[in-house]
Amino acid sequence: MTSDLLAPLDLAFWNIESAEHPMHLGALGIFSAHSPTAGAHAADLLAARAAAVPGLRMRIRDIWQPSALRPLSFGSATREPDPGFDPLHHVRLHAPTADFHAEAGRLMERSLERGRPPWEAHVLPGEDGLSFAVLFKFHHALADGLRALTLAAAILDPMDMPERKPRPEEPRPGLLPDVRKLPGLVRGTLSDVGRALDIGASLAVSSLGVRSSTAFTAEATGTRRTAGVVLDLDDVHRVRKAQGGTVNDVLIAVVAGALRRWLDERGDGSDGVRPRALIPVSKRRPRSASPQGNRLSGYVIRLPVDDPDPLGRLDTVRSAMDRNKDAGPNRGAGAVALLADHVPALGHRLGGPLVSQAARLWFDILVTSVPLPSLGLKLGGNPVTQVFPFAPLARGQSLAVAVSTYRGHVHYGLVADAKAVPDLDRLAAALAEEVETLITACGS
């Protein structure tokens, strides 16, 4: 294993982290247990397998002394093998619990140790002896959702996956550009500048004119609460077939309707509320989780929370997503993550705290989709029955929504500031109610 510099977006995630706002992704997998000791056996398996996965042995080390080979690396960080790697520092077996989400919320509060490979697997045996859960945590500087899935799958039971030919490794750039490529580089630079201006303008426009809600913002308390809900994917397809669009359009519209129901019930009111939702977009090639780190852009849309018509909300979401797709993931306010590529390493280091505080100016709520394999996941022969993805909370924001489809079901994973959103379970219930509302509105 060799070391490599963090890509600019990875470095940004590394530097915007604080004790109150840890930048790790999470996934809570719930397993059906074959025996009361299945959880303890699962912890042993995870620890034994982790040692053989190169990506799990990689730590992140800050660079304060540039080398001759990397003269511009001052202020950056490198991903490199940890010579003292011990899986037992990362895999932890907890006492039995009756509430997996309550434990997951407390564990999501805790930052990962920055001196070690930034990931953890927490095994939570169920008090009933019939189930156990595993909470995986990966720092966003180590992996995006697809990469985190690949790392987690490497320590679960092997799956029968079709073989695919490895992609040829792309040559590493030298210290100086090839002179034959200079005209193209100049054109690319000018294009990048134009794109940056376009993103900046879109970001400014997205912040104008529509009321948000204090339910989506919170001062940092460092507390976390999680919740989840499982929906039938066939119900989502019934709505999609009746109204058009994509499954993702329906899932986003469900979030908009659930937020409306939730805000009205808690007395905050939904009139005039159209929060800006950031919809991350993976820029990885299909069926590939390499290279390491993040390959992300995004779309920003206004969630039509203020529209009382469920089908009207869906139509608004579908139209907004179509416009974003027409523009592509390299333009618009949601592509602001791509600007990280144009900031030098020291700029990320010095500007990290400022950037983290600007998140609330960019979007109000994160709604992200995490892909899962259609094949059944197992650990020690115990099958996964539910899996809830969790996204990190940006500074000043109180709620994030992640969603995955797995074996015919939709799993929404909710993360919130525990003090700002004590009624997160009510929002989870509203998601299920909104699907029923859409089905009724479609006349299905």
Short mmCIF file of C-alpha atoms in Angstrom, two decimals:
data_model
loop_
_atom_site.label_atom_id
_atom_site.label_comp_id
_atom_site.label_asym_id
_atom_site.label_seq_id
_atom_site.Cartn_x
_atom_site.Cartn_y
_atom_site.Cartn_z
CA MET A 1 0.00 0.00 0.00
CA THR A 2 1.27 3.44 -0.87
CA SER A 3 0.31 6.90 0.35
CA ASP A 4 -1.51 9.50 -1.73
CA LEU A 5 -2.60 13.07 -1.20
CA LEU A 6 -6.21 13.69 -0.33
CA ALA A 7 -8.25 15.07 -3.19
CA PRO A 8 -9.46 18.65 -2.59
CA LEU A 9 -13.01 17.63 -1.65
CA ASP A 10 -11.71 14.98 0.76
CA LEU A 11 -9.45 17.61 2.33
CA ALA A 12 -12.42 19.97 2.66
CA PHE A 13 -14.38 17.33 4.59
CA TRP A 14 -11.34 16.69 6.79
CA ASN A 15 -10.99 20.37 7.68
CA ILE A 16 -14.61 21.41 8.25
CA GLU A 17 -15.07 18.85 11.02
CA SER A 18 -15.53 19.99 14.60
CA ALA A 19 -16.39 18.23 17.86
CA GLU A 20 -20.04 19.33 17.50
CA HIS A 21 -20.19 18.43 13.80
CA PRO A 22 -18.30 15.21 13.07
CA MET A 23 -18.04 14.49 9.36
CA HIS A 24 -18.71 10.77 9.26
CA LEU A 25 -21.25 8.78 7.29
CA GLY A 26 -23.13 5.99 9.01
CA ALA A 27 -25.18 2.92 8.21
CA LEU A 28 -27.17 0.87 10.69
CA GLY A 29 -27.64 -2.69 9.52
CA ILE A 30 -30.09 -4.84 11.46
CA PHE A 31 -29.53 -8.60 11.24
CA SER A 32 -31.73 -11.56 12.06
CA ALA A 33 -29.72 -13.62 14.59
CA HIS A 34 -29.41 -17.38 14.34
CA SER A 35 -28.48 -17.60 18.04
CA PRO A 36 -28.14 -15.33 21.10
CA THR A 37 -24.35 -15.29 20.61
CA ALA A 38 -24.57 -14.18 16.96
CA GLY A 39 -23.66 -10.57 17.83
CA ALA A 40 -20.44 -11.55 19.62
CA HIS A 41 -19.51 -13.87 16.76
CA ALA A 42 -20.18 -11.05 14.28
CA ALA A 43 -17.79 -8.74 16.15
CA ASP A 44 -15.06 -11.40 15.98
CA LEU A 45 -15.62 -11.84 12.24
CA LEU A 46 -15.49 -8.09 11.53
CA ALA A 47 -12.22 -7.70 13.44
CA ALA A 48 -10.63 -10.70 11.74
CA ARG A 49 -11.65 -9.61 8.25
CA ALA A 50 -10.77 -5.92 8.65
CA ALA A 51 -7.06 -6.67 8.83
CA ALA A 52 -7.15 -8.03 5.27
CA VAL A 53 -8.87 -4.98 3.69
CA PRO A 54 -6.25 -2.42 2.57
CA GLY A 55 -8.70 0.48 2.52
CA LEU A 56 -9.51 -0.03 6.20
CA ARG A 57 -5.85 0.24 7.18
CA MET A 58 -5.48 3.75 5.76
CA ARG A 59 -5.11 6.67 8.15
CA ILE A 60 -5.11 10.37 7.27
CA ARG A 61 -2.01 12.35 8.23
CA ASP A 62 -1.70 16.13 8.03
CA ILE A 63 1.25 17.51 6.08
CA TRP A 64 3.10 20.49 7.49
CA GLN A 65 6.47 19.93 5.79
CA PRO A 66 6.40 19.73 1.98
CA SER A 67 8.73 17.24 0.36
CA ALA A 68 10.80 17.56 -2.80
CA LEU A 69 8.29 15.36 -4.61
CA ARG A 70 5.33 17.37 -3.30
CA PRO A 71 6.48 20.96 -3.01
CA LEU A 72 2.93 22.35 -2.96
CA SER A 73 1.58 19.92 -0.36
CA PHE A 74 1.96 22.23 2.66
CA GLY A 75 -1.35 22.26 4.52
CA SER A 76 -2.64 19.16 2.74
CA ALA A 77 -3.06 15.65 4.12
CA THR A 78 -2.14 12.22 2.90
CA ARG A 79 -3.92 8.89 3.03
CA GLU A 80 -1.36 6.28 4.07
CA PRO A 81 -1.12 2.84 5.73
CA ASP A 82 -1.24 2.89 9.52
CA PRO A 83 1.82 0.94 10.74
CA GLY A 84 0.14 0.29 14.09
CA PHE A 85 -3.24 -0.77 12.71
CA ASP A 86 -5.24 -2.88 15.18
CA PRO A 87 -8.77 -3.94 14.18
CA LEU A 88 -9.78 -4.08 17.84
CA HIS A 89 -9.47 -0.29 17.97
CA HIS A 90 -12.23 -0.08 15.36
CA VAL A 91 -14.61 -2.99 16.00
CA ARG A 92 -16.47 -2.75 19.30
CA LEU A 93 -19.01 -5.06 20.92
CA HIS A 94 -21.60 -3.32 23.11
CA ALA A 95 -24.00 -4.49 25.76
CA PRO A 96 -27.41 -5.79 24.60
CA THR A 97 -29.99 -3.12 23.84
CA ALA A 98 -33.71 -2.95 23.15
CA ASP A 99 -33.44 0.19 20.98
CA PHE A 100 -30.90 0.11 18.15
CA HIS A 101 -31.69 3.67 17.02
CA ALA A 102 -31.20 5.15 20.48
CA GLU A 103 -27.75 3.59 20.66
CA ALA A 104 -26.94 4.62 17.09
CA GLY A 105 -27.79 8.25 17.88
CA ARG A 106 -25.38 8.33 20.81
CA LEU A 107 -22.64 6.69 18.77
CA MET A 108 -23.14 9.07 15.85
CA GLU A 109 -22.35 11.95 18.23
CA ARG A 110 -18.80 10.76 18.77
CA SER A 111 -16.07 11.90 16.39
CA LEU A 112 -13.77 9.29 14.92
CA GLU A 113 -10.19 9.25 16.19
CA ARG A 114 -8.20 11.29 13.69
CA GLY A 115 -4.88 9.60 14.47
CA ARG A 116 -6.18 6.19 13.34
CA PRO A 117 -7.92 4.97 10.19
CA PRO A 118 -11.19 6.93 10.44
CA TRP A 119 -13.82 4.21 10.60
CA GLU A 120 -15.60 2.14 13.23
CA ALA A 121 -18.00 -0.81 13.41
CA HIS A 122 -20.18 -1.00 16.52
CA VAL A 123 -21.94 -4.32 17.13
CA LEU A 124 -25.18 -3.98 19.13
CA PRO A 125 -26.72 -7.27 20.30
CA GLY A 126 -30.49 -7.22 20.72
CA GLU A 127 -31.94 -7.91 24.15
CA ASP A 128 -34.33 -10.42 22.61
CA GLY A 129 -31.47 -12.60 21.34
CA LEU A 130 -33.20 -12.74 17.96
CA SER A 131 -31.41 -9.85 16.30
CA PHE A 132 -28.32 -7.67 16.40
CA ALA A 133 -27.24 -4.51 14.63
CA VAL A 134 -23.96 -3.13 13.29
CA LEU A 135 -23.41 0.61 13.03
CA PHE A 136 -20.69 1.39 10.50
CA LYS A 137 -19.08 4.84 10.61
CA PHE A 138 -16.74 6.15 7.90
CA HIS A 139 -15.23 9.62 7.79
CA HIS A 140 -16.32 11.54 4.71
CA ALA A 141 -12.66 12.25 3.94
CA LEU A 142 -12.11 8.49 3.64
CA ALA A 143 -15.16 7.61 1.59
CA ASP A 144 -18.38 8.79 -0.01
CA GLY A 145 -21.47 6.61 0.19
CA LEU A 146 -20.51 4.22 -2.61
CA ARG A 147 -16.94 3.81 -1.38
CA ALA A 148 -18.16 3.27 2.21
CA LEU A 149 -20.50 0.56 0.96
CA THR A 150 -17.59 -1.17 -0.76
CA LEU A 151 -15.46 -1.07 2.40
CA ALA A 152 -18.28 -2.38 4.59
CA ALA A 153 -19.13 -5.14 2.11
CA ALA A 154 -15.50 -6.29 2.22
CA ILE A 155 -15.91 -7.40 5.85
CA LEU A 156 -19.38 -8.88 5.50
CA ASP A 157 -19.89 -12.38 4.12
CA PRO A 158 -18.69 -12.75 0.51
CA MET A 159 -21.33 -12.18 -2.14
CA ASP A 160 -21.53 -13.96 -5.48
CA MET A 161 -20.81 -10.99 -7.71
CA PRO A 162 -20.23 -11.20 -11.48
CA GLU A 163 -16.60 -10.69 -12.39
CA ARG A 164 -15.61 -7.51 -14.17
CA LYS A 165 -12.39 -6.56 -15.84
CA PRO A 166 -10.25 -4.10 -13.88
CA ARG A 167 -10.01 -0.65 -15.40
CA PRO A 168 -6.54 0.41 -16.50
CA GLU A 169 -4.89 2.65 -13.94
CA GLU A 170 -4.76 6.27 -15.01
CA PRO A 171 -1.25 7.75 -15.13
CA ARG A 172 -0.38 10.02 -12.24
CA PRO A 173 0.23 13.64 -13.25
CA GLY A 174 3.77 14.94 -13.00
CA LEU A 175 4.85 18.08 -11.22
CA LEU A 176 4.69 20.09 -14.45
CA PRO A 177 2.10 19.83 -17.24
CA ASP A 178 2.99 18.29 -20.58
CA VAL A 179 3.68 21.23 -22.92
CA ARG A 180 1.75 19.47 -25.69
CA LYS A 181 -1.36 19.78 -23.56
CA LEU A 182 -1.02 23.47 -22.72
CA PRO A 183 -3.60 24.80 -25.25
CA GLY A 184 -6.15 22.35 -23.91
CA LEU A 185 -5.23 23.23 -20.33
CA VAL A 186 -5.75 26.92 -21.04
CA ARG A 187 -9.15 26.24 -22.56
CA GLY A 188 -9.98 24.02 -19.60
CA THR A 189 -8.95 26.72 -17.13
CA LEU A 190 -11.13 29.31 -18.85
CA SER A 191 -14.00 26.83 -18.85
CA ASP A 192 -13.44 26.17 -15.14
CA VAL A 193 -13.56 29.90 -14.39
CA GLY A 194 -16.83 30.24 -16.29
CA ARG A 195 -18.26 27.25 -14.50
CA ALA A 196 -17.20 28.66 -11.13
CA LEU A 197 -18.94 31.96 -11.90
CA ASP A 198 -22.06 30.09 -12.99
CA ILE A 199 -22.08 28.03 -9.78
CA GLY A 200 -21.59 31.17 -7.69
CA ALA A 201 -24.47 32.94 -9.42
CA SER A 202 -26.75 29.93 -9.00
CA LEU A 203 -25.84 29.74 -5.34
CA ALA A 204 -26.76 33.38 -4.83
CA VAL A 205 -30.09 32.97 -6.64
CA SER A 206 -30.96 29.85 -4.64
CA SER A 207 -30.77 31.86 -1.43
CA LEU A 208 -33.32 34.50 -2.46
CA GLY A 209 -36.97 35.03 -1.91
CA VAL A 210 -38.46 31.99 -0.17
CA ARG A 211 -39.02 31.48 3.54
CA SER A 212 -37.27 28.55 5.19
CA SER A 213 -38.05 27.30 8.68
CA THR A 214 -36.22 27.35 11.98
CA ALA A 215 -36.93 23.61 12.18
CA PHE A 216 -34.05 23.06 9.74
CA THR A 217 -31.49 25.16 11.62
CA ALA A 218 -29.95 24.78 15.05
CA GLU A 219 -27.06 26.01 17.11
CA ALA A 220 -24.48 23.30 17.63
CA THR A 221 -25.28 21.06 20.60
CA GLY A 222 -23.23 18.05 19.51
CA THR A 223 -26.17 15.74 20.26
CA ARG A 224 -27.60 13.27 17.75
CA ARG A 225 -30.78 11.30 17.34
CA THR A 226 -31.52 8.78 14.60
CA ALA A 227 -34.73 7.23 13.30
CA GLY A 228 -35.73 5.08 10.39
CA VAL A 229 -38.72 3.90 8.44
CA VAL A 230 -39.14 1.07 5.94
CA LEU A 231 -41.51 1.44 2.97
CA ASP A 232 -42.61 -0.99 0.28
CA LEU A 233 -40.82 -0.24 -3.00
CA ASP A 234 -43.85 -1.53 -4.92
CA ASP A 235 -45.89 1.35 -3.45
CA VAL A 236 -43.32 3.84 -4.73
CA HIS A 237 -43.45 2.24 -8.19
CA ARG A 238 -47.25 2.49 -8.20
CA VAL A 239 -46.97 6.24 -7.77
CA ARG A 240 -44.18 6.52 -10.34
CA LYS A 241 -46.10 4.55 -12.95
CA ALA A 242 -49.23 6.65 -12.39
CA GLN A 243 -47.52 10.06 -12.44
CA GLY A 244 -44.29 9.59 -14.39
CA GLY A 245 -40.78 10.61 -13.41
CA THR A 246 -38.31 8.45 -11.54
CA VAL A 247 -38.27 6.53 -8.28
CA ASN A 248 -35.92 9.18 -6.91
CA ASP A 249 -38.43 11.93 -7.80
CA VAL A 250 -41.09 10.12 -5.77
CA LEU A 251 -38.75 9.57 -2.81
CA ILE A 252 -37.85 13.27 -2.72
CA ALA A 253 -41.51 14.29 -3.00
CA VAL A 254 -42.27 11.97 -0.07
CA VAL A 255 -39.74 13.94 1.99
CA ALA A 256 -41.42 17.22 1.00
CA GLY A 257 -44.86 15.97 2.00
CA ALA A 258 -43.62 14.48 5.26
CA LEU A 259 -41.93 17.75 6.18
CA ARG A 260 -45.19 19.63 5.52
CA ARG A 261 -47.15 17.24 7.76
CA TRP A 262 -44.46 17.37 10.47
CA LEU A 263 -44.13 21.18 10.49
CA ASP A 264 -47.90 21.66 10.71
CA GLU A 265 -48.24 19.13 13.55
CA ARG A 266 -45.51 20.75 15.64
CA GLY A 267 -47.03 24.20 15.11
CA ASP A 268 -44.23 25.68 12.99
CA GLY A 269 -46.46 26.08 9.93
CA SER A 270 -45.64 25.23 6.33
CA ASP A 271 -47.07 28.27 4.54
CA GLY A 272 -44.45 29.78 2.26
CA VAL A 273 -41.81 27.24 3.31
CA ARG A 274 -39.64 25.90 0.48
CA PRO A 275 -36.38 24.67 1.98
CA ARG A 276 -33.37 24.22 -0.28
CA ALA A 277 -32.52 20.53 -0.49
CA LEU A 278 -29.06 19.43 -1.53
CA ILE A 279 -29.26 16.22 -3.59
CA PRO A 280 -25.73 14.77 -3.88
CA VAL A 281 -24.80 13.22 -7.23
CA SER A 282 -22.07 10.60 -7.52
CA LYS A 283 -19.54 11.23 -10.29
CA ARG A 284 -18.08 7.74 -10.03
CA ARG A 285 -18.29 5.45 -13.00
CA PRO A 286 -20.94 2.74 -12.63
CA ARG A 287 -19.86 -0.45 -10.81
CA SER A 288 -16.62 1.14 -9.64
CA ALA A 289 -15.68 2.33 -6.17
CA SER A 290 -12.16 3.40 -7.13
CA PRO A 291 -10.34 5.63 -6.61
CA GLN A 292 -10.62 6.30 -2.89
CA GLY A 293 -12.31 9.31 -1.36
CA ASN A 294 -15.17 11.39 -2.75
CA ARG A 295 -16.38 11.86 -6.31
CA LEU A 296 -19.41 14.06 -5.71
CA SER A 297 -21.36 16.94 -7.15
CA GLY A 298 -24.97 17.76 -6.46
CA TYR A 299 -28.26 19.39 -7.33
CA VAL A 300 -30.12 21.97 -5.26
CA ILE A 301 -33.92 22.11 -5.48
CA ARG A 302 -36.65 23.89 -3.53
CA LEU A 303 -38.82 21.35 -1.75
CA PRO A 304 -42.48 22.39 -2.27
CA VAL A 305 -43.41 21.99 1.38
CA ASP A 306 -45.92 24.82 1.10
CA ASP A 307 -47.99 23.11 -1.63
CA PRO A 308 -51.06 21.36 -0.12
CA ASP A 309 -51.50 19.14 -3.20
CA PRO A 310 -49.42 15.90 -2.98
CA LEU A 311 -49.43 15.41 -6.75
CA GLY A 312 -48.51 19.06 -7.23
CA ARG A 313 -45.52 18.53 -4.93
CA LEU A 314 -44.44 15.53 -6.98
CA ASP A 315 -44.79 17.44 -10.23
CA THR A 316 -42.72 20.32 -8.85
CA VAL A 317 -39.97 17.97 -7.69
CA ARG A 318 -39.93 16.13 -11.01
CA SER A 319 -39.67 19.38 -13.00
CA ALA A 320 -36.88 20.71 -10.76
CA MET A 321 -34.89 17.48 -11.06
CA ASP A 322 -35.36 17.47 -14.85
CA ARG A 323 -33.93 20.99 -15.04
CA ASN A 324 -30.97 19.97 -12.92
CA LYS A 325 -30.31 16.93 -15.08
CA ASP A 326 -30.52 19.02 -18.25
CA ALA A 327 -27.90 21.40 -16.84
CA GLY A 328 -25.76 18.48 -15.63
CA PRO A 329 -23.95 17.90 -12.32
CA ASN A 330 -21.17 20.36 -13.20
CA ARG A 331 -23.34 23.46 -13.08
CA GLY A 332 -25.74 25.12 -10.70
CA ALA A 333 -25.62 25.77 -6.98
CA GLY A 334 -25.43 22.07 -6.15
CA ALA A 335 -22.09 21.76 -7.93
CA VAL A 336 -20.43 24.05 -5.40
CA ALA A 337 -18.50 21.02 -4.07
CA LEU A 338 -16.57 21.04 -7.34
CA LEU A 339 -15.11 24.43 -6.42
CA ALA A 340 -12.98 22.60 -3.85
CA ASP A 341 -10.74 21.53 -6.73
CA HIS A 342 -9.74 25.17 -7.29
CA VAL A 343 -8.69 25.91 -3.71
CA PRO A 344 -5.08 25.25 -2.68
CA ALA A 345 -4.42 22.90 0.23
CA LEU A 346 -3.52 25.70 2.64
CA GLY A 347 -6.75 27.47 1.68
CA HIS A 348 -8.73 24.42 2.78
CA ARG A 349 -6.76 24.32 6.01
CA LEU A 350 -7.28 27.97 6.89
CA GLY A 351 -10.76 28.33 5.44
CA GLY A 352 -12.29 25.10 6.76
CA PRO A 353 -14.05 26.68 9.76
CA LEU A 354 -15.43 29.48 7.58
CA VAL A 355 -16.69 27.04 4.93
CA SER A 356 -18.40 24.90 7.56
CA GLN A 357 -20.34 27.92 8.81
CA ALA A 358 -21.46 28.76 5.26
CA ALA A 359 -23.35 25.49 4.77
CA ARG A 360 -26.64 26.98 5.98
CA LEU A 361 -26.29 29.67 3.28
CA TRP A 362 -26.05 26.96 0.65
CA PHE A 363 -28.78 24.49 1.62
CA ASP A 364 -31.30 23.83 4.41
CA ILE A 365 -31.54 20.05 4.35
CA LEU A 366 -29.58 17.19 2.82
CA VAL A 367 -31.52 14.46 0.98
CA THR A 368 -29.11 11.83 -0.26
CA SER A 369 -29.46 8.39 -1.84
CA VAL A 370 -27.02 5.59 -0.97
CA PRO A 371 -26.90 2.61 -3.36
CA LEU A 372 -27.10 -0.92 -1.99
CA PRO A 373 -26.62 -4.23 -3.80
CA SER A 374 -29.73 -6.17 -4.78
CA LEU A 375 -28.16 -9.34 -3.40
CA GLY A 376 -28.78 -10.15 0.25
CA LEU A 377 -26.13 -9.03 2.73
CA LYS A 378 -25.08 -11.39 5.52
CA LEU A 379 -22.63 -11.53 8.41
CA GLY A 380 -21.73 -14.92 9.86
CA GLY A 381 -24.65 -16.33 7.88
CA ASN A 382 -27.08 -13.93 9.62
CA PRO A 383 -29.05 -11.96 7.00
CA VAL A 384 -29.52 -8.19 6.94
CA THR A 385 -33.22 -7.44 7.31
CA GLN A 386 -33.02 -3.63 7.38
CA VAL A 387 -30.34 -1.07 6.64
CA PHE A 388 -30.59 2.65 7.42
CA PRO A 389 -28.04 5.06 5.92
CA PHE A 390 -27.08 8.16 7.93
CA ALA A 391 -25.58 11.41 6.61
CA PRO A 392 -23.50 13.91 8.60
CA LEU A 393 -25.06 17.15 9.83
CA ALA A 394 -23.52 20.35 8.54
CA ARG A 395 -22.92 23.20 10.95
CA GLY A 396 -26.09 25.13 11.72
CA GLN A 397 -28.38 22.43 10.37
CA SER A 398 -30.60 20.18 12.42
CA LEU A 399 -31.74 17.45 10.03
CA ALA A 400 -30.38 15.19 7.26
CA VAL A 401 -32.20 12.49 5.29
CA ALA A 402 -30.61 9.49 3.58
CA VAL A 403 -32.44 6.80 1.64
CA SER A 404 -31.57 3.37 0.23
CA THR A 405 -33.53 0.68 -1.57
CA TYR A 406 -32.78 -2.87 -0.48
CA ARG A 407 -34.50 -6.08 -1.48
CA GLY A 408 -37.85 -4.59 -2.41
CA HIS A 409 -38.01 -1.99 0.34
CA VAL A 410 -37.10 1.67 0.79
CA HIS A 411 -35.16 2.52 3.93
CA TYR A 412 -35.12 6.15 5.10
CA GLY A 413 -32.43 6.96 7.65
CA LEU A 414 -32.87 10.23 9.57
CA VAL A 415 -30.21 12.04 11.60
CA ALA A 416 -31.02 15.12 13.65
CA ASP A 417 -29.71 17.31 16.40
CA ALA A 418 -31.30 15.58 19.41
CA LYS A 419 -32.14 18.81 21.25
CA ALA A 420 -33.45 20.69 18.22
CA VAL A 421 -35.54 17.77 16.90
CA PRO A 422 -36.83 15.72 19.85
CA ASP A 423 -39.75 14.50 17.71
CA LEU A 424 -37.72 12.81 14.97
CA ASP A 425 -39.78 9.62 15.27
CA ARG A 426 -42.84 11.64 14.30
CA LEU A 427 -41.12 12.76 11.08
CA ALA A 428 -40.27 9.12 10.32
CA ALA A 429 -43.93 8.18 10.71
CA ALA A 430 -44.91 11.08 8.44
CA LEU A 431 -42.82 9.57 5.63
CA ALA A 432 -44.91 6.41 5.69
CA GLU A 433 -48.12 8.44 5.86
CA GLU A 434 -47.07 10.51 2.85
CA VAL A 435 -46.68 7.43 0.66
CA GLU A 436 -50.24 6.41 1.51
CA THR A 437 -51.39 9.95 0.69
CA LEU A 438 -49.73 9.78 -2.74
CA ILE A 439 -51.23 6.37 -3.50
CA THR A 440 -54.69 7.66 -2.60
CA ALA A 441 -54.19 10.81 -4.69
CA CYS A 442 -53.16 8.70 -7.69
CA GLY A 443 -56.33 6.66 -7.32
CA SER A 444 -54.18 3.50 -7.17
#
